[in-house]
CSV table of C-alpha atoms in Angstrom, one decimal:
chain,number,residue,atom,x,y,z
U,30,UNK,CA,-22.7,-4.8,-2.3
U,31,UNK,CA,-20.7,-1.8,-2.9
U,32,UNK,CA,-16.9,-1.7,-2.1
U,33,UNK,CA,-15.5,2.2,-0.6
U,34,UNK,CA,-11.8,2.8,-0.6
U,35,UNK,CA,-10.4,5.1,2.4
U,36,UNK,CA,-8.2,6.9,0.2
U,37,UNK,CA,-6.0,7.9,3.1
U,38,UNK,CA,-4.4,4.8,3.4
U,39,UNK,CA,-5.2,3.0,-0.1
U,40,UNK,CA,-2.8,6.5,-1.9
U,41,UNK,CA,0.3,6.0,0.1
U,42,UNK,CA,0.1,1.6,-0.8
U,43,UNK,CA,-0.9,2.0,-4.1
U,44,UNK,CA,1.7,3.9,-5.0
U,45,UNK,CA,4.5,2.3,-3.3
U,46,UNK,CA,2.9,-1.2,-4.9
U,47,UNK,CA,2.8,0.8,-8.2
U,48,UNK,CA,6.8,2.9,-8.2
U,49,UNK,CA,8.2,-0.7,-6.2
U,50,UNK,CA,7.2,-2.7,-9.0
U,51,UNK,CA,8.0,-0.1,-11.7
U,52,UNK,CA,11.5,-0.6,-10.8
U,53,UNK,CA,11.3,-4.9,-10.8
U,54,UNK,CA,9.6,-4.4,-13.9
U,55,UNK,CA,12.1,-2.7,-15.6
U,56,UNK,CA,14.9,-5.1,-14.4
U,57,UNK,CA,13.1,-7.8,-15.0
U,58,UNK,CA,12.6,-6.5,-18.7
U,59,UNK,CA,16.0,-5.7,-19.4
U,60,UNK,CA,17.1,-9.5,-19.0
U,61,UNK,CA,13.9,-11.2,-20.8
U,62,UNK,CA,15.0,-8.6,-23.5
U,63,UNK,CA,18.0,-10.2,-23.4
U,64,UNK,CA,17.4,-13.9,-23.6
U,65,UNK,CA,14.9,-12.9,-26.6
U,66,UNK,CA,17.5,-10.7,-28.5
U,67,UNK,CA,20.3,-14.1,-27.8
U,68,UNK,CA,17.3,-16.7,-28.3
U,69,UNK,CA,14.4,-15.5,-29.6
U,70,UNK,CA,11.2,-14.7,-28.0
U,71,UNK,CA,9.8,-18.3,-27.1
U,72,UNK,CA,12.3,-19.0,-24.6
U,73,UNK,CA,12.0,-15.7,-23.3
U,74,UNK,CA,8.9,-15.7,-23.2
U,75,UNK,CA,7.9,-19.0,-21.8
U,76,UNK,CA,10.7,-18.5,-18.9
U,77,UNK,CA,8.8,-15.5,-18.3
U,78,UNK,CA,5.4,-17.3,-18.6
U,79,UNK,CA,6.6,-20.2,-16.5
U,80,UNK,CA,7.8,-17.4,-13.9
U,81,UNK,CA,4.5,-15.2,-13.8
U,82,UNK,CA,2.8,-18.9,-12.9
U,83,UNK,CA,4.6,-19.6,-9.8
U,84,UNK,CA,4.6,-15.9,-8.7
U,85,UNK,CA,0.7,-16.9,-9.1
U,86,UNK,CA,0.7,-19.8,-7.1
U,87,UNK,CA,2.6,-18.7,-4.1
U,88,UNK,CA,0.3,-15.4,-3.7
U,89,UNK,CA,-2.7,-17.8,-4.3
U,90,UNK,CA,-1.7,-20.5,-1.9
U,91,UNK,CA,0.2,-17.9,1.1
U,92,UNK,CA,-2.2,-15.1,0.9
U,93,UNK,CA,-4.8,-16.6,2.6
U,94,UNK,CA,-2.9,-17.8,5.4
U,95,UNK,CA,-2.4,-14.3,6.0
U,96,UNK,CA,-6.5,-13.8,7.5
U,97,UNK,CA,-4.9,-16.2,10.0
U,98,UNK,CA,-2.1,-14.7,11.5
U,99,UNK,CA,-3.2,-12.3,14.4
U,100,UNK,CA,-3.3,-9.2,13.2
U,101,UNK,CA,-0.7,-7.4,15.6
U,102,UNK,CA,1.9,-10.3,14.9
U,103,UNK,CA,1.6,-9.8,11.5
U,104,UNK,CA,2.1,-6.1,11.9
U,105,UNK,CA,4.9,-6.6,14.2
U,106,UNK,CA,6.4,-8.8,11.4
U,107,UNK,CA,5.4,-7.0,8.1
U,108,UNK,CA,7.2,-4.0,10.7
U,109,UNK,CA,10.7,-5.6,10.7
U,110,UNK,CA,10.8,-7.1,7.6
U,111,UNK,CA,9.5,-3.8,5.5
U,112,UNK,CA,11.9,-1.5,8.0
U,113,UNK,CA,14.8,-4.0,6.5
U,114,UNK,CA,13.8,-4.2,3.1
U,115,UNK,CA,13.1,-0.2,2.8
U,116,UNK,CA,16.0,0.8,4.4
U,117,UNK,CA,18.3,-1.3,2.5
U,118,UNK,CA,17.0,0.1,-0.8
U,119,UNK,CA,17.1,3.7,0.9
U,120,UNK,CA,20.3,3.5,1.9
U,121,UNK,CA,21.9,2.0,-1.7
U,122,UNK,CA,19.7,5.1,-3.1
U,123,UNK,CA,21.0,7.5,-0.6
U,124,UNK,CA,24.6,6.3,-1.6
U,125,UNK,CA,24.1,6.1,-5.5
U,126,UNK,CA,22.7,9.2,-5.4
U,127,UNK,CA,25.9,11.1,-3.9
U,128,UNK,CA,27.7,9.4,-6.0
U,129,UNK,CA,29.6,6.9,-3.6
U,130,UNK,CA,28.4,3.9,-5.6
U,131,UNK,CA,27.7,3.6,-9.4
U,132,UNK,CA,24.2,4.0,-10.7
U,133,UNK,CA,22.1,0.9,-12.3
U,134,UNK,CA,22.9,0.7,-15.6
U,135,UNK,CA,20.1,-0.8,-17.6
U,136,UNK,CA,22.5,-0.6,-20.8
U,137,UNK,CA,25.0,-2.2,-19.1
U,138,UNK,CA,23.1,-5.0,-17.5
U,139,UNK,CA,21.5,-5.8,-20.8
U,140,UNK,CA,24.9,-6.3,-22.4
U,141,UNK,CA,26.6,-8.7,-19.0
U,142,UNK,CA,23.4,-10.9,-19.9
U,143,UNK,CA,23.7,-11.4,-23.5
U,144,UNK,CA,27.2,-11.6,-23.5
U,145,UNK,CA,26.6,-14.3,-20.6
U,146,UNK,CA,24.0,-15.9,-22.8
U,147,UNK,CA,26.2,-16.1,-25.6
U,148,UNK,CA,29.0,-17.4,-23.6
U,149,UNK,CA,26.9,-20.3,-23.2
U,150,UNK,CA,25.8,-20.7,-26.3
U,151,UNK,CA,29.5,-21.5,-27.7
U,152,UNK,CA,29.1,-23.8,-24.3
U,153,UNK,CA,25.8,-25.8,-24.5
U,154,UNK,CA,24.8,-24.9,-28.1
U,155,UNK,CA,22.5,-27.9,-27.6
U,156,UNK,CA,21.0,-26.8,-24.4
U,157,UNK,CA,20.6,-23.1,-25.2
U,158,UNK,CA,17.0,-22.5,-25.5
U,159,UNK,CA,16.9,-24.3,-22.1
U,160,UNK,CA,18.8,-22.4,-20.0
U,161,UNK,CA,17.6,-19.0,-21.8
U,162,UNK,CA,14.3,-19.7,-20.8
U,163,UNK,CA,15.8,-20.4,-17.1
U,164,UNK,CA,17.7,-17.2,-17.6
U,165,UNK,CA,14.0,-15.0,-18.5
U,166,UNK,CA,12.2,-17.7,-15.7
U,167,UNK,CA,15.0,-17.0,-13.1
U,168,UNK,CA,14.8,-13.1,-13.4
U,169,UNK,CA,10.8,-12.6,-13.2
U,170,UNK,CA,10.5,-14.5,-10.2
U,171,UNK,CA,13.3,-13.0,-8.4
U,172,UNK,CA,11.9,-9.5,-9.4
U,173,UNK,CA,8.5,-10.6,-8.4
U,174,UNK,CA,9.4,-12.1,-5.4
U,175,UNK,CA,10.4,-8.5,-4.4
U,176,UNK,CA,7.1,-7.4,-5.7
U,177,UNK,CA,4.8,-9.6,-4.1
U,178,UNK,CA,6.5,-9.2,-0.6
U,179,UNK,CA,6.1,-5.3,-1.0
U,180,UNK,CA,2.1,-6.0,-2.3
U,181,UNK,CA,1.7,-7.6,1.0
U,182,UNK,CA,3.6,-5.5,3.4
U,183,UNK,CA,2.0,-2.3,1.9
U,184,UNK,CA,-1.5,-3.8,1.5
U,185,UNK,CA,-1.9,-7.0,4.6
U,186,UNK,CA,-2.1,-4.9,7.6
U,187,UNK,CA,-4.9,-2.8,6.7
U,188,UNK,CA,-6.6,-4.4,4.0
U,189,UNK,CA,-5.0,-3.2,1.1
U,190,UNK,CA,-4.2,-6.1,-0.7
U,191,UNK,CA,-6.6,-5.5,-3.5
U,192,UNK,CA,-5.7,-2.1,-4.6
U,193,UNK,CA,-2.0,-2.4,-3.3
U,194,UNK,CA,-1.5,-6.2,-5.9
U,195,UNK,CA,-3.5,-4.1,-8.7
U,196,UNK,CA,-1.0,-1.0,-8.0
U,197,UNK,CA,1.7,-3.4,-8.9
U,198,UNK,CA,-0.1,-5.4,-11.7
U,199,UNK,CA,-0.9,-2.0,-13.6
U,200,UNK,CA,3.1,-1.2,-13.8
U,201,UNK,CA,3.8,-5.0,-15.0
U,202,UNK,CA,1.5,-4.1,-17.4
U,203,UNK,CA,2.7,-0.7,-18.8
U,204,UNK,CA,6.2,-1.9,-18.4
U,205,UNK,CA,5.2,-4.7,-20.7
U,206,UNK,CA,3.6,-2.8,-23.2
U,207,UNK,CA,6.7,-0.7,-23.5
U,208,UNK,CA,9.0,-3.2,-24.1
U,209,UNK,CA,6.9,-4.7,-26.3
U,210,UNK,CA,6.7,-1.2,-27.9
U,211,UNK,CA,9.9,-0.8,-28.2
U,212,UNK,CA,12.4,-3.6,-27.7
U,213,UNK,CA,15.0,-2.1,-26.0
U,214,UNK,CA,16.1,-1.9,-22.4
U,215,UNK,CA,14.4,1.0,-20.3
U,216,UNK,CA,17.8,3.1,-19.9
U,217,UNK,CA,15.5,6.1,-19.3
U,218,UNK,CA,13.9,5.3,-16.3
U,219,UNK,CA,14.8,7.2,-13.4
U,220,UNK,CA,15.2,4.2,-11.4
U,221,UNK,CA,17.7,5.1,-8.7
U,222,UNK,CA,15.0,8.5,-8.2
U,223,UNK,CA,12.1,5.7,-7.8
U,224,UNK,CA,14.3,3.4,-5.6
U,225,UNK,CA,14.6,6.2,-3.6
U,226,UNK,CA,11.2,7.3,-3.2
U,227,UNK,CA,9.6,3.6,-2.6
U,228,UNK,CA,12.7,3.4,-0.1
U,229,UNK,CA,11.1,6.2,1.8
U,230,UNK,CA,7.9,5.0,1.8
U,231,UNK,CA,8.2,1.7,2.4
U,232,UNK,CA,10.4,2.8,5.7
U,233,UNK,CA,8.1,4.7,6.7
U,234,UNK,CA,5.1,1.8,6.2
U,235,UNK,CA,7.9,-0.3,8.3
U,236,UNK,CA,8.0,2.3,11.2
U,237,UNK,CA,4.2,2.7,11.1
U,238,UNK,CA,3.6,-1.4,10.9
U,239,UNK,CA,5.7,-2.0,13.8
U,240,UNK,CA,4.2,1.2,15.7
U,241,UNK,CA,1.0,-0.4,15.5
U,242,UNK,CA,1.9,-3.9,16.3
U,243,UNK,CA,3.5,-2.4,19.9
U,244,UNK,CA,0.3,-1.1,20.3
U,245,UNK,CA,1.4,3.1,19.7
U,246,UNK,CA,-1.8,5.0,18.9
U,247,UNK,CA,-0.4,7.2,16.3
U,248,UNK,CA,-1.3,10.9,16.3
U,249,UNK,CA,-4.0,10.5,13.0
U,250,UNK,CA,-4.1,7.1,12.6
U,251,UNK,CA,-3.5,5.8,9.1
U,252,UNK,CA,-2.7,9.8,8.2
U,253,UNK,CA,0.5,9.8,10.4
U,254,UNK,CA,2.3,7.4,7.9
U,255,UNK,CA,2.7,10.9,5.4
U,256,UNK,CA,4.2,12.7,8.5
U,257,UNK,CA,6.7,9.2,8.7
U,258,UNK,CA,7.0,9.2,5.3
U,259,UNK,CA,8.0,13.3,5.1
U,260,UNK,CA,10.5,12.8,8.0
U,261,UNK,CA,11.8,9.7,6.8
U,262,UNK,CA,12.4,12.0,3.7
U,263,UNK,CA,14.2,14.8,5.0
U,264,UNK,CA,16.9,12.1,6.8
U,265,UNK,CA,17.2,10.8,3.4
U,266,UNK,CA,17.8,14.1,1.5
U,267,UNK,CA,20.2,15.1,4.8
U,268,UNK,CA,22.0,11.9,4.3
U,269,UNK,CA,22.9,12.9,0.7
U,270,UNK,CA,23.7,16.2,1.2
U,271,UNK,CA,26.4,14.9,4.0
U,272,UNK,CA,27.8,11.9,2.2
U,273,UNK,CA,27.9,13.8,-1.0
U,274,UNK,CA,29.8,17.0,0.7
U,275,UNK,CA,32.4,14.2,2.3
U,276,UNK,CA,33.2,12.8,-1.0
U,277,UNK,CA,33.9,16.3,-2.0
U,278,UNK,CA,35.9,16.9,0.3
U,279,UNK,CA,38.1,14.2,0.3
U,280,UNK,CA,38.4,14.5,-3.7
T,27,UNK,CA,25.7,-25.2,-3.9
T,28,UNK,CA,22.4,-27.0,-3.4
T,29,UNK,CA,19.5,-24.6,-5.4
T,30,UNK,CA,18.0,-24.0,-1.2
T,31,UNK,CA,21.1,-22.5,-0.4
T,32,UNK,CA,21.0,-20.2,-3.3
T,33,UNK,CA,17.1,-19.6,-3.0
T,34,UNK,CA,17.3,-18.8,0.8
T,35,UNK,CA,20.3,-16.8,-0.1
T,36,UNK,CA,18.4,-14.5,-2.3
T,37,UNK,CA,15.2,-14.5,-0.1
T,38,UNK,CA,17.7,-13.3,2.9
T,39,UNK,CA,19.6,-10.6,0.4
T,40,UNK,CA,16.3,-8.9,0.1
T,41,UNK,CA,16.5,-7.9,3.2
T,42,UNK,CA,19.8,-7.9,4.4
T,43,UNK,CA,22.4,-5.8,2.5
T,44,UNK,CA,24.8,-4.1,5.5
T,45,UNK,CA,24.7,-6.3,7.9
T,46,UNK,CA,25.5,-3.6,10.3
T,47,UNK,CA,22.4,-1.2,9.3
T,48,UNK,CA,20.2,-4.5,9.8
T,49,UNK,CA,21.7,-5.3,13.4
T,50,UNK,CA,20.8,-1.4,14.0
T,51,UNK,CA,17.8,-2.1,12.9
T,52,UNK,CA,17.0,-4.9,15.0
T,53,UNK,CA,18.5,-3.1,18.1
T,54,UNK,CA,16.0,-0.1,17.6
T,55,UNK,CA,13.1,-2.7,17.3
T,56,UNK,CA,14.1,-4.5,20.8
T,57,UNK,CA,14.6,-1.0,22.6
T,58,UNK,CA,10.9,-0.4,21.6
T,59,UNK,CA,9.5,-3.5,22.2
T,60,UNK,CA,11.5,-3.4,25.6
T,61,UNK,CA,9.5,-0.1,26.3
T,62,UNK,CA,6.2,-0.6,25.1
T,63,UNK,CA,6.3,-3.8,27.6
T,64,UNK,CA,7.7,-1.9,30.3
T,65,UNK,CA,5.7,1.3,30.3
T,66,UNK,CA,2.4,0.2,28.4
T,67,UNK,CA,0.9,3.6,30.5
T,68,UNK,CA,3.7,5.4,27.7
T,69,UNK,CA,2.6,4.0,24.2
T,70,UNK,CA,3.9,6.9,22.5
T,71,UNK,CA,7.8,6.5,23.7
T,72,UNK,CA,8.2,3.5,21.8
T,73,UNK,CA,6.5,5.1,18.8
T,74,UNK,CA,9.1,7.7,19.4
T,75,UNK,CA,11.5,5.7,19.7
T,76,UNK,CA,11.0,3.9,16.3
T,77,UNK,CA,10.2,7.4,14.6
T,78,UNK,CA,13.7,8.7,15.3
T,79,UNK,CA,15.9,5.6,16.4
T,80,UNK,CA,15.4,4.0,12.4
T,81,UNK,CA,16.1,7.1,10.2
T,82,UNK,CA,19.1,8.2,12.6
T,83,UNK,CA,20.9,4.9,12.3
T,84,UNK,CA,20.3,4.9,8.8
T,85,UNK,CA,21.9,8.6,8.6
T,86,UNK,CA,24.4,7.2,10.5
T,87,UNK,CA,24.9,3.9,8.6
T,88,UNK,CA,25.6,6.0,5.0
T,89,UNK,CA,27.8,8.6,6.6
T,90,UNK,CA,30.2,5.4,8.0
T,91,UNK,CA,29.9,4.2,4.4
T,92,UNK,CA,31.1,7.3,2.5
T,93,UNK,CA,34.1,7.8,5.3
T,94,UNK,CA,35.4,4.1,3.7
């Protein structure tokens, strides 16, 4: 049996599986770094074991329920929620970006949570490994909640989910190897830049999921999501370069 | 704060942020749906529709939010 990709569409959800989950990776990171700098690594790591389980067990038991949804509902619904979800992190990128709201500080973040952690500490000294592992358990299954949704919005309507989950598994995996590497928070990572690139694309999957579940026979077919994804772009870049000139005007 | 609340909390903050940009949202979705039922000889309005209708309320949405 041989397996062929049609890179047209497999390019554009691999790499929005691969940036989207760059960015959960690396906020995911900064708080098991946490819990291990506070705790040590066998909380951490267990919460984050325990975390990567469940993530497991929900894509094992929902994904094939997926093959039984008509495929125009689920495009119709993958539409909505993937407009919502990409729009939202467009628009926070849009507004970070010209400076309206503050950047994600990876620095900072790292410091809230093991000053939390050691809060508690003085707290529940008894109970500390406990909730440090719930800490390290709580934020790898909130990240890759995010992660899984956007490995099966990008990859369920057109049978993607292969390449799309293994886009997203190779940037757990380098993000893991870093901080292994190096122990420290990724402060580095242009993460607002990535937010704001998977933001487009995922928008522009939305519009194109919700096209199709209408029934719109898009100029191209799978090609026209680059033409989405190029306009949805320029928008983005205009809304910048208006909110950014407002701010300096009023300052 | 039962842990549902909180976990359906977070599942709904992934996808709701502005509530206003989502409502937009929404109302862009129904005027397409509305078309693509009522002129199924026309697929490509409501394709049109979506194509312009979401990135304008979006450039509208973050223009609102840097005049606050």
């Amino acid at each position: 049996m041989t397996w062929t990709i049609n890179w047209t569409s497999a390019a554009p959800a691999i790499t929005a599986a691969f940036l989207a989950a760059l960015v959960e990776a690396v906020e995911a990171l900064t708080i098991v770094l946490a819990v291990a700098t506070v705790r040590g690594w066998r909380p951490a790591l267990s919460g984050a074991g325990v975390g990567i389980m469940l993530l497991a067990v929900i894509v094992l038991a929902f994904g094939p329920l997926l093959d039984r949804v008509p495929l125009h509902l689920l495009q119709l619904a993958i539409g909505i929620l993937l407009l919502l979800f990409g729009m939202r992190w467009l628009r926070k990128a849009i507004l970070r970006t010209a400076g309206i709201i503050p950047l994600h500080d990876e620095s900072k973040a790292f410091a809230s949570e093991t000053g939390e952690l050691r809060a508690q500490a003085l707290r529940h000294a008894a109970r500390l490994d406990w909730l440090a592992a719930i800490a390290s358990f709580k934020a790898v299954v909130l990240e890759g909640l995010e992660v899984v949704f956007i490995v099966i919005a990008v990859g369920a309507g057109n049978g993607m989910l292969v390449p799309a989950g293994l886009g997203a598994l190779a940037a757990w995996l380098l993000i893991a190897a870093i901080g292994v590497a190096i122990h420290r928070p990724l402060t580095r990572v242009p993460e607002n830049a990535l937010k704001f690139a998977v933001g487009v694309m995922l928008s522009a999957f939305g519009v194109f999921w919700l096209g199709e579940g209408l029934g719109v026979p898009w100029p191209g077919d799978d090609v026209a999501i680059i033409g989405l994804a190029a306009l949805v772009l320029l928008v983005a870049l205009a809304g910048v370069a208006l909110t950014h000139r407002h701010t300096v005007e009023v300052t | 704060m039962t842990a549902l609340a909180m976990i359906l909390r977070e599942l709904a903050g992934l996808f709701v942020d502005d509530g206003a940009l989502a409502l937009a949202i929404l109302a862009i979705v129904a005027v397409a749906a509305v078309i693509s039922l009522a002129l199924p000889d026309a697929p490509l309005l409501a394709g049109a529709v979506l194509t312009v209708g979401c990135p304008g309320v979006l450039l509208l949405n973050v223009m609102r939010a840097a005049r606050r």
